[in-house]
Structure formats: C-alpha cells, structure tokens
Coordinates of C-alpha atoms (C1' of nucleotides) in Angstrom, one line a residue:
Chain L
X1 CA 35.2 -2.0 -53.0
X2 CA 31.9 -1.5 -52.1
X3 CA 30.8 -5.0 -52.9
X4 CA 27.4 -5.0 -50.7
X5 CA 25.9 -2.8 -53.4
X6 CA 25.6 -6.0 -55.5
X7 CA 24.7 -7.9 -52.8
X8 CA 21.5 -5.4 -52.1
X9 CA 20.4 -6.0 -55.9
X10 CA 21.2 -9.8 -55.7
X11 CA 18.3 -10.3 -52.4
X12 CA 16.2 -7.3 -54.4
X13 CA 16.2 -9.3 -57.9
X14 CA 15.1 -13.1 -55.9
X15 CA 12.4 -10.9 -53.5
X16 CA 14.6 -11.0 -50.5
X17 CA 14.7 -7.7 -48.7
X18 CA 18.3 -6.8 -47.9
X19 CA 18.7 -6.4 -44.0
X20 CA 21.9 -6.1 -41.9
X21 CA 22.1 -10.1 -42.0
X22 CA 21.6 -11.0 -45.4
X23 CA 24.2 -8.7 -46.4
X24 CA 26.2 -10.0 -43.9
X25 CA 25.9 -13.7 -44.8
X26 CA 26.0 -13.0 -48.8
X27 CA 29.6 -11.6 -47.5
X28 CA 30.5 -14.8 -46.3
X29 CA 29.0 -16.8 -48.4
X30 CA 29.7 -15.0 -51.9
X31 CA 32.5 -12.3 -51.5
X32 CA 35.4 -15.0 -52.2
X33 CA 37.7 -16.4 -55.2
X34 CA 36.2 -19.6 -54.9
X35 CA 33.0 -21.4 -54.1
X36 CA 32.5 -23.8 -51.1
X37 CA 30.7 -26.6 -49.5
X38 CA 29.8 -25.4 -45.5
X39 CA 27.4 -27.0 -42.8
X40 CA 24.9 -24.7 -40.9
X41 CA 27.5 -25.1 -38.1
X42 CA 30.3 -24.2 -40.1
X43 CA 28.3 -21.1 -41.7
X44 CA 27.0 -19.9 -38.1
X45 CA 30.5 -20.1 -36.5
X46 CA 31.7 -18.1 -39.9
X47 CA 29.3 -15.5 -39.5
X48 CA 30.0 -15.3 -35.7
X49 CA 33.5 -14.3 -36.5
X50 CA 32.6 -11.7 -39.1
X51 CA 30.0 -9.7 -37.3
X52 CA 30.2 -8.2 -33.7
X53 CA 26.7 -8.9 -33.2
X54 CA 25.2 -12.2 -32.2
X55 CA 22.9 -13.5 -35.1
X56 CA 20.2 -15.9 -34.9
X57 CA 20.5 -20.0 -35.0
X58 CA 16.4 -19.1 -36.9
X59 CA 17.4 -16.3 -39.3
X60 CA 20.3 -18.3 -40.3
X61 CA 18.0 -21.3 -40.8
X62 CA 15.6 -19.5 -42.4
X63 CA 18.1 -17.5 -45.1
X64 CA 19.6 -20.7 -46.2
X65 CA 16.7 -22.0 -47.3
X66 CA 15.3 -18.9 -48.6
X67 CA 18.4 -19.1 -50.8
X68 CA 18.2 -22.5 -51.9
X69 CA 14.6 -22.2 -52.7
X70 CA 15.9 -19.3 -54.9
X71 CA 18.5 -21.2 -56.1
X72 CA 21.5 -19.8 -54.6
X73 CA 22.5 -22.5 -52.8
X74 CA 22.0 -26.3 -53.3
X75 CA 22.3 -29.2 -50.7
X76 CA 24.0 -31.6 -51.1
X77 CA 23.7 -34.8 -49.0
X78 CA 26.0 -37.3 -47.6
X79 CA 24.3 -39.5 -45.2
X80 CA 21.2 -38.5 -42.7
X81 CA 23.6 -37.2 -40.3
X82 CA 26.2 -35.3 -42.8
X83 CA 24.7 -32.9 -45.6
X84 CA 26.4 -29.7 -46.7
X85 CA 25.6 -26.9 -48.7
X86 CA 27.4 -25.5 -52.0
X87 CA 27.5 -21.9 -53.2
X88 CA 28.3 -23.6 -56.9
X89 CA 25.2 -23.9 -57.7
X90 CA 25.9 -25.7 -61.5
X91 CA 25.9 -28.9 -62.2
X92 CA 28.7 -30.7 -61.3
X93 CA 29.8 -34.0 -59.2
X94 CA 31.6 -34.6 -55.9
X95 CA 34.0 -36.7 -54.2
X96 CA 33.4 -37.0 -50.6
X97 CA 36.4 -38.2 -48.6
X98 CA 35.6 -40.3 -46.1
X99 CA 38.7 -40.0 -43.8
X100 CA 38.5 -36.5 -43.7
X101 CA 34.7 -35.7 -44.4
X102 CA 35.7 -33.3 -47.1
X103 CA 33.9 -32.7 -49.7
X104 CA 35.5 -32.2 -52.9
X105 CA 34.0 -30.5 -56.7
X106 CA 34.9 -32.5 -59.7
X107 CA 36.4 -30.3 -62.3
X108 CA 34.3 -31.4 -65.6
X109 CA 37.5 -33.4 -67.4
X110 CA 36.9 -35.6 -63.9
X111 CA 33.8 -37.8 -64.6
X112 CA 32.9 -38.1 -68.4
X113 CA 29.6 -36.7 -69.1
X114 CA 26.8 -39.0 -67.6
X115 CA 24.4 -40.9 -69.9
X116 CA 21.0 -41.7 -69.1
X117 CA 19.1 -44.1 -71.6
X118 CA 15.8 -44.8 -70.0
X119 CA 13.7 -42.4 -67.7
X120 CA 10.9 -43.2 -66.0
X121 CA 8.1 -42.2 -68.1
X122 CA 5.8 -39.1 -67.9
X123 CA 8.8 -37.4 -66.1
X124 CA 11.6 -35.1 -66.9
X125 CA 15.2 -35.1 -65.4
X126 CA 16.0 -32.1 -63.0
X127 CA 19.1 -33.5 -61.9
X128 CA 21.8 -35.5 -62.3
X129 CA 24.2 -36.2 -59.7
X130 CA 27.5 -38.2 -58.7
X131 CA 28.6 -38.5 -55.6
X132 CA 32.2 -40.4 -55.6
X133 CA 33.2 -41.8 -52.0
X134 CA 36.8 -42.1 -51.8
X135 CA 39.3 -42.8 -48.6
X136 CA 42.6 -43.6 -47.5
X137 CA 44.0 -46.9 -49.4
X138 CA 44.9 -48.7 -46.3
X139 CA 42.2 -47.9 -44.5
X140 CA 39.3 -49.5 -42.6
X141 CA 35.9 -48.0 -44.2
X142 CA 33.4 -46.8 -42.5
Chain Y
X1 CA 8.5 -73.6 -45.8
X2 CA 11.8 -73.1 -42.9
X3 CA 13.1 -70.1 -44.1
X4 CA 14.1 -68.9 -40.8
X5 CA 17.2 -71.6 -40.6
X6 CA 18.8 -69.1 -43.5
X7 CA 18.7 -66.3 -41.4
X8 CA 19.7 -67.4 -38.5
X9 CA 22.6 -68.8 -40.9
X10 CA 23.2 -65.4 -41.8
X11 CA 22.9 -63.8 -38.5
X12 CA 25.8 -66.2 -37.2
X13 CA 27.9 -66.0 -40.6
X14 CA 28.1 -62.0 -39.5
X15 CA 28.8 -62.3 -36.0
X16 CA 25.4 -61.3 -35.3
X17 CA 23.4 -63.1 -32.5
X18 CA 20.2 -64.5 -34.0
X19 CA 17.2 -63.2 -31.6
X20 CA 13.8 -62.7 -32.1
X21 CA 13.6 -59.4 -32.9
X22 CA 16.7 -59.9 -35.5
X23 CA 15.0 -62.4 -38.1
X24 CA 11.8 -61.5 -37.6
X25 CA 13.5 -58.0 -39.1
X26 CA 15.4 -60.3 -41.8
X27 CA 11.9 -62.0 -42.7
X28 CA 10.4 -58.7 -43.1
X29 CA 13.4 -57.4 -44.9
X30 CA 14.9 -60.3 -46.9
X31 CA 11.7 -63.0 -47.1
X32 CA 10.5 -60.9 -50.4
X33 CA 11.0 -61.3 -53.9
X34 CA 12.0 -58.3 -55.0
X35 CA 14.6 -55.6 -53.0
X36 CA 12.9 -52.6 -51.2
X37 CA 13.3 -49.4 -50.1
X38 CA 12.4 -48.2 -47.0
X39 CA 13.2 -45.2 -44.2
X40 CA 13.2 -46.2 -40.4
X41 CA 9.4 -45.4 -40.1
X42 CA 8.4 -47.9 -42.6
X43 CA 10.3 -50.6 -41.5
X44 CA 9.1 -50.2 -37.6
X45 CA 5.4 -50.4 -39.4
X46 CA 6.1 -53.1 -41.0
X47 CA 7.3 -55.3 -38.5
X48 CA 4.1 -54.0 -36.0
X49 CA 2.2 -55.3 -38.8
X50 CA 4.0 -58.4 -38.8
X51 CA 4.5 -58.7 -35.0
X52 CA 1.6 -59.2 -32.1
X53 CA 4.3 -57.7 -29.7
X54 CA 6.0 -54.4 -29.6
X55 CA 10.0 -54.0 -30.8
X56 CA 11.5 -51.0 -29.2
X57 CA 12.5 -48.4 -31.5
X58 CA 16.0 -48.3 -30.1
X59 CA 15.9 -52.2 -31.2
X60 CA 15.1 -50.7 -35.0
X61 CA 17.9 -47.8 -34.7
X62 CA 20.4 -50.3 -33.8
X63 CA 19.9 -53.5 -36.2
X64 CA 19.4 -51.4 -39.0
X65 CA 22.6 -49.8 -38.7
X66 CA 24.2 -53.3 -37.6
X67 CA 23.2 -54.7 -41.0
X68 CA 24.2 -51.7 -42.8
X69 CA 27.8 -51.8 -41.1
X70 CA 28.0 -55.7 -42.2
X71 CA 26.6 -54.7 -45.4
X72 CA 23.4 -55.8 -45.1
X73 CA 21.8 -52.6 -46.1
X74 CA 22.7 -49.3 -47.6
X75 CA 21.9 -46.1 -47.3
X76 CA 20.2 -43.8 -50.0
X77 CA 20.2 -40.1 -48.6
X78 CA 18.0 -37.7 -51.0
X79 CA 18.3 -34.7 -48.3
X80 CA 19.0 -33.9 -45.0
X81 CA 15.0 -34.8 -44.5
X82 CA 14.8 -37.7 -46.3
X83 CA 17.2 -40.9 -46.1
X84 CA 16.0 -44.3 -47.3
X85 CA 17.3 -47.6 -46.5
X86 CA 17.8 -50.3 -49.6
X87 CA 17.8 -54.1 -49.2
X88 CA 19.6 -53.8 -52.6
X89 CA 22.8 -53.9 -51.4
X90 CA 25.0 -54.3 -54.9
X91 CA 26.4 -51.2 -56.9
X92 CA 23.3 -49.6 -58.7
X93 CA 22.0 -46.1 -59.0
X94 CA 18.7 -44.8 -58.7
X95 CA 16.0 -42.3 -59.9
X96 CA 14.5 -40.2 -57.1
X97 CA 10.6 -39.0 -58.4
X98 CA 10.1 -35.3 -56.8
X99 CA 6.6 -36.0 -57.0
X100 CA 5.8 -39.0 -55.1
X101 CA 9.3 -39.5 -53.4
X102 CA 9.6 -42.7 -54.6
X103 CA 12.6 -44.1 -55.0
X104 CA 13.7 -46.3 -57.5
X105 CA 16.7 -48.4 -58.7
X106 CA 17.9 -48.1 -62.4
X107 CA 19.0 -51.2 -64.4
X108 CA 22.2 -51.3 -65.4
X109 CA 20.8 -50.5 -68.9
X110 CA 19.3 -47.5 -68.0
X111 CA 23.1 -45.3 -67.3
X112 CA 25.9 -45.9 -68.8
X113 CA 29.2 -46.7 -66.8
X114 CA 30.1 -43.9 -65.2
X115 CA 34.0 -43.6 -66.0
X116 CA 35.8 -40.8 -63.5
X117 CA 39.0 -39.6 -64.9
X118 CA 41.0 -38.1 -62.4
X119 CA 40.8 -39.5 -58.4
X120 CA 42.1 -37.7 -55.3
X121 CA 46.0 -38.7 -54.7
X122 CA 46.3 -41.3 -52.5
X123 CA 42.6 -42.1 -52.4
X124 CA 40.7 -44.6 -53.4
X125 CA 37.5 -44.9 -54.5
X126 CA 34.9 -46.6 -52.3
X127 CA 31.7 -46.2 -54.4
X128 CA 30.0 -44.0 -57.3
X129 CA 26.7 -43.2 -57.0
X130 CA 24.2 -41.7 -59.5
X131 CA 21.0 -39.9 -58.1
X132 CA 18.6 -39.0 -60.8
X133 CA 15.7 -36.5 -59.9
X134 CA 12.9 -37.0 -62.0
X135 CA 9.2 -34.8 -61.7
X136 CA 6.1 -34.5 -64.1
X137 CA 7.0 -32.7 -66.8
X138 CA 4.0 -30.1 -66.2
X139 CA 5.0 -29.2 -62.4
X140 CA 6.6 -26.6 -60.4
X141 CA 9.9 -28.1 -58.7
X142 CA 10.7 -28.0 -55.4
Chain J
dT1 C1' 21.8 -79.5 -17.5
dC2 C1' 22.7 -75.3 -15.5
dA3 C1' 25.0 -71.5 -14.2
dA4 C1' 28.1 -67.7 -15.9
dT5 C1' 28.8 -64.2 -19.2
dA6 C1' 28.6 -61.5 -22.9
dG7 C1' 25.8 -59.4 -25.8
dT8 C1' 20.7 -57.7 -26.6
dT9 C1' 16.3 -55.5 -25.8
dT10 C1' 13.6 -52.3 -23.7
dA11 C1' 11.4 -47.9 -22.0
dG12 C1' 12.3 -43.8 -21.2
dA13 C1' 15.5 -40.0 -20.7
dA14 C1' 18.9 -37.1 -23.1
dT15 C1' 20.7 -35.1 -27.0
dT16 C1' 20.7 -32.9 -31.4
dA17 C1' 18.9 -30.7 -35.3
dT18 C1' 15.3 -28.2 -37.1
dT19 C1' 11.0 -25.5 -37.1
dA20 C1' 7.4 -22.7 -34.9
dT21 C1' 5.9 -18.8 -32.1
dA22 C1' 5.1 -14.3 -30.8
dA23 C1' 7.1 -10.1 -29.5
dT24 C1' 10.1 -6.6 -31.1
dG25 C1' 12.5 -4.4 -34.8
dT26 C1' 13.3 -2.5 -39.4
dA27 C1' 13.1 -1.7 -44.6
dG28 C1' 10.6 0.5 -48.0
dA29 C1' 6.5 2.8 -49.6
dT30 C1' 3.3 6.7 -49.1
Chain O
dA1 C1' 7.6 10.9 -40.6
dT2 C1' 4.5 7.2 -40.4
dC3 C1' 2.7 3.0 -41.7
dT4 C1' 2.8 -1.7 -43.0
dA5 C1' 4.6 -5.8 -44.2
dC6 C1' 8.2 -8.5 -43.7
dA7 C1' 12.5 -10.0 -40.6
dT8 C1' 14.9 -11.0 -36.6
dT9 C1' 15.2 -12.7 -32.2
dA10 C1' 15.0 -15.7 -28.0
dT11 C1' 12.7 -19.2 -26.6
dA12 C1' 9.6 -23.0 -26.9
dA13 C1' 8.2 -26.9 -29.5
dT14 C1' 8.9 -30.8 -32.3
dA15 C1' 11.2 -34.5 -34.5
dA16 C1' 14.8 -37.7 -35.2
dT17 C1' 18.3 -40.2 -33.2
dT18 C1' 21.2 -41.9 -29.5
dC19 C1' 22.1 -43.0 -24.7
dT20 C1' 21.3 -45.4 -20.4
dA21 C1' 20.8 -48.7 -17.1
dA22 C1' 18.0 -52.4 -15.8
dA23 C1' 16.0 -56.6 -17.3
dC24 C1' 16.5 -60.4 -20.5
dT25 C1' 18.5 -64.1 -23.5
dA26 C1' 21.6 -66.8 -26.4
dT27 C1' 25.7 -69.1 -26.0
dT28 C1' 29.6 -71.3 -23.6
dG29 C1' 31.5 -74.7 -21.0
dA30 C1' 31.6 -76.8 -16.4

DNA sequence: TCAATAGTTTAGAATTATTATAATGTAGAT
DNA sequence: ATCTACATTATAATAATTCTAAACTATTGA
C-alpha cells in the first residue's frame, strides 16, 4: 500500500516540499481509521517510535504549524498550560474530561446545532466552537 | 467611600488572608463598574499604575490563580499564546475578534442555549463554553 | 500587648515551552 | 550533475511560568 504517494501530493498541493520528515509525520498523523487530538509531546514521542532516526524538537515545531496555517490541523485549547491539536479539521465540538485530560469529539446528534443571533458588527463568524468540561460525579473539580 | 472593608470581607469569607497586595488587586479587579478582561501582563500594569511600590510578579502568578481556584476569576484560553483572565465569573460565552483580539462577552440574547444531547457515561458536566471567532469581513484570516 | 506561628511576599533562580539562528543537508529545476 | 531555494538540525535565545528560600506580616492566644 504505497500510501506516501498521497502523502507527497498532499505537501505538493499546500506548497510544502515532501522531505523524509514530512512524510514521516503525515504517516503518523494521517495514515489511521480515525482522527485524533495529540500534544507536541505526544506527537514527538510518536514520531520517535516510528522512525530510527532522531527528528528535530524545531522541524516538528515548525511542521505543525506549517500544517495548521494550511489547514490541516487545528488547535484546540484547554487552558494556557493544556492545548492539543486535532487532525479533524471540521467543525465540530469537544468534551474535555477533566479527570483524565482526554479530549473527546462530539458526534453531531451530541450538541444541537448552535445559534448565534447577534454578531458584532462589521465582522463575519469563522468559528464556532463548544468546548464541554465534564468529570467524575463525585469528584472534587479542579 | 470604604470600599476596601468589602474586600477584605471577601478575602476572609474565602479563606484568603487580606494583605496589601491582595485588595489593592481586588480594587483594581472588582472596584469597576463593568467586568473585564485581562491576561497576566495587563493586570501587573495596572496595578503599577495604581501602586507607588512594586508587587512581585510571583505575588501576580499566585493571587490570580488563588481567586481563580475560589472562583474569583476564570479563565478564557483563545490559543496556546493567548489566555485571558475574566472578572465575569457567571456562565456566559464570548466572541473572540481576530482582528484586534479583543475579547468580548455575549449576552445571553446573543446564543441560544446550547442543549448537548448525549454526555460521557458517568460524567458530568462541569461547564459549556461557546467561543465565537469573529474578523472583518474583507481580511485574510489567521 | 506581644510573642509565636502560619501563611505571604519578594527577588531571583530554575524550569518549561517555544522560537530564532546559522551551519549543513536535500529536493527539484535547469 | 549542478545549482538554488528551501529544510533540517543542534544549539542558543527568549518568554512565560513556577520554585525557592529568606524576609515579612496578619492572626492567634497567652
């Protein structure tokens, strides 16, 4: 299955060239069932395992945010210390749970369709976002 | 006009002891007619503004999260680079404006209630939030 | 009133996360 | 094959936040 052909258009088409570690982190990132939420951490460590060679804390840095700035990733964030990233790049709504620090899609039939009345004026939506914080019943909250 | 005696009322109701530092923060943060927003730069501005000595930044860092832990203040984070601080501490949501990154709170009237469907088993739900990102109409996002 | 003490503030150091730098390496065009 | 522009890398620099330990202060209660 020579699924890094794709991969080599995908960076080509957004104006990224395709090097060894592009490929190698649109494997991780993309070549799954399902989409994900990861940290830098998490995505470094993932890469790590996946490639013999060492790859840089930078280059990883610096493809992330090439890819959300292309819009293959989007950020979303918890709190100043906790913010993830999401290779579902649609719109849709979280639940973030607090006990476990997971963080969780909504399917659509989750959160009925979000209605905005007024809007600042002069200015158009680009987003509209729920983030749900749930945790253990008997629990103390953070 | 006393208003000090309140906060040093509130302090104490909280288990907080009421020092100098701490209500000249709650006069800069509370004596106001209308709720603010603020990150930790602002507020350590403010009160040098307010104050002919110095407060230690550590002094900053720490109340601020002891009033958000009593739930004093909340925590607004737009990305991992930006995270604001709001005096408005009831359930509301807010509009987020690309442009000038100001942010600011909707009215009730301005979203419908957001009804969520389905929850996590065994969870419940601390808190919905709503972040609406605006920008000119005529500008090239983020 | 005046210590004792428990919690607080402070400056500065330490830590952490992220970005910049500059040298080396590599993809793609000619 | 060579050239050029862009990438990667290790490391340094920066920025944001937290830690530390000494000095300070509000409260308690003798």
């Amino acid at each position: 299955m020579p699924k890094n052909c794709n991969f080599i258009e995908k960076l080509r088409e957004v104006g990224l060239r395709p090097t060894k570690q592009r490929i190698k982190m649109c494997e991780v990132l993309y070549n799954r069932e399902k989409t994900f939420h990861f940290t830098i951490n998490d995505l470094v460590q993932m890469i790590s395992e996946k490639m013999s060679e060492k790859i840089s804390l930078a280059t990883v840095y610096n493809t992330v945010h090439a890819f959300e700035k292309k819009g293959y990733l989007k950020e979303i964030s918890i709190d100043s210390h906790k913010s993830y990233f999401d290779t579902n790049t649609s719109a849709h709504h979280h639940f973030f749970d607090e006990d476990t620090h997971e963080l969780i899609d909504c399917d659509e039939s989750d959160i009925d369709k979000i209605n905005i009345r007024k809007n600042i004026t002069g200015k158009k939506i680009n987003s509209v976002e729920v983030l749900v914080r749930v945790a253990s019943d008997n629990q103390i909250q953070k």
